[in-house]
Amino acid sequence: WKDKGAAVSMRREVDATGKAVLKSVKKGVRDFSFGRVLGEGSYSTVYFATDRQTLKEYAIKVLEKRHIIKERKIKYVNIEKDTLNRLTEHPGIVRLYYTFQDENSLYYVLDLCSGGELLGILKKTGTFDEECTRFFGAQILDAIEYMHSRGVIHRDLKPENVLLDDQMHVKITDFGTARLLTDPRAPPGQESSQRGKEQQDDSRAASFVGTAEYVSPELLTNKNACKASDLWAFGCIIYQLLAGRPPFKAGSEYLTFQKIVNLEYEFPPGFPPAARDLVERCLVLDPARRLAIEHIKNHEFFAGQQFGKILWRTKAPRL
Ligand SMILES: NC(=O)c1nn(CC2CCNCC2)c2c1CCc1cnc(N=C3C=CCC=C3)nc1-2
């Protein structure tokens, strides 16, 4: 584990002659005051934290070394760090500032998203109108486009992993199950040919399945996640923002998987026609025939929506 970043803090120490000196030392756990738990994963806990010197607020993800080794999760931990190190320049992705470690734990210092989860907002309002769906959908799509351009497939996109910052702008998080491609330019649906060269072993790639309601049919049938798998999840998210529930949901994971592979879902009455057309072109069983990002951005549903830098300067619509 090679720590990332060289954040330093100035610490007052006494040298051998007894003189007080200022020494620059790498930031560590003592440089932060830890607050409430923001979330817990199978081998990590995320805390609200404040840098004692700068008073800047962060989210710090703490991973217990003993547990990672016992649960054989070392590959996941390194994939997440490598992924976050690749995704450094996008406003829609939670940024990793630096990492450090102590005897028992690894620490990731990350952007704080004080707006919480998009799912939390959706639960409060029930459903989003088209304007809000367009705004949040465009930001999620912009972030997915950047991720894919850097050869990263998220593989577990869902409203719980779409966080919001203090400006109610999207920040996608949780790359612990991402897949890194050695060739970012491989066209959608053909990345699996990179299998032999990809950065994680096949067992990890083959074993992972995302969250039931958002998992793509190809992940259920041939275990191959590709860039288009994230666009399947995008289609599910757009549907859910407007309908207030995901398109595929049944009494058990198995029954939900059945609905997915049989493309068994309906639109509620009043679902906006342009959004319906977009969702239908994302929820296509064959990943190679699913709408590509460029075509989603040009779809009628996003007519008039600007993408790129301007999108991230736009004020979030009133919810
Ligand atoms: N797994 C992670 O990397 C992660 N997990 N969380 C909290 C989870 C809570 C359940 N849903 C998914 C996210 C975070 C991060 C990144 C870094 C991060 C930054 N800010 C927040 N902020 C939150 C504020 C209120 C409620 C939940 C999260 N959370 C996180």
XYZ file of C-alpha atoms and ligand atoms in Angstrom, residues 36-41 44-48 58-61 80 84 94-95 108-117 158-164 171-176, ligand 1:
72
model
C -20.353 11.102 13.197
C -20.407 7.987 11.089
C -21.640 8.749 7.563
C -21.785 5.161 6.415
C -20.515 1.648 7.043
C -19.441 -0.910 4.449
C -14.880 0.176 6.004
C -16.450 2.976 8.021
C -16.795 6.531 6.698
C -16.621 9.399 9.196
C -17.284 13.112 9.080
C -13.800 15.924 4.883
C -15.192 12.426 4.792
C -12.557 9.943 5.957
C -12.948 6.312 5.005
C -10.522 1.478 -5.119
C -9.828 7.148 -7.190
C -15.859 12.224 -4.941
C -12.210 13.280 -4.861
C -8.749 7.761 2.634
C -9.344 11.535 2.958
C -12.243 12.301 0.609
C -14.620 15.110 -0.396
C -17.409 15.610 2.129
C -20.872 15.498 0.518
C -22.961 17.359 3.058
C -26.117 17.019 0.946
C -26.275 13.288 1.642
C -27.693 10.747 -0.817
C -27.510 3.444 -7.768
C -29.165 6.459 -6.073
C -27.488 5.547 -2.739
C -24.078 6.048 -4.376
C -25.049 9.367 -5.944
C -24.219 11.900 -3.229
C -24.797 15.644 -3.147
C -20.810 13.441 -6.459
C -20.594 9.769 -7.375
C -18.940 7.573 -4.767
C -17.996 4.053 -3.694
C -15.577 2.687 -6.280
C -14.719 -0.355 -4.196
N -18.167 3.961 0.495
C -17.687 5.169 0.383
O -16.646 5.410 -0.224
C -18.482 6.256 1.011
N -19.576 5.991 1.747
N -20.077 7.155 2.162
C -21.306 7.194 2.963
C -22.342 6.258 2.343
C -23.654 6.268 3.069
C -24.615 5.297 2.388
N -24.783 5.604 0.978
C -23.533 5.679 0.240
C -22.571 6.652 0.882
C -19.316 8.185 1.696
C -18.296 7.637 0.951
C -17.286 8.449 0.209
C -17.144 9.818 0.776
C -18.411 10.411 1.338
C -18.576 11.796 1.423
N -19.667 12.328 1.996
C -20.633 11.504 2.458
N -21.703 12.098 3.003
C -22.847 11.664 3.514
C -23.675 12.599 4.210
C -24.876 12.214 4.744
C -25.365 10.850 4.639
C -24.492 9.920 3.895
C -23.280 10.301 3.363
N -20.549 10.148 2.400
C -19.457 9.597 1.841
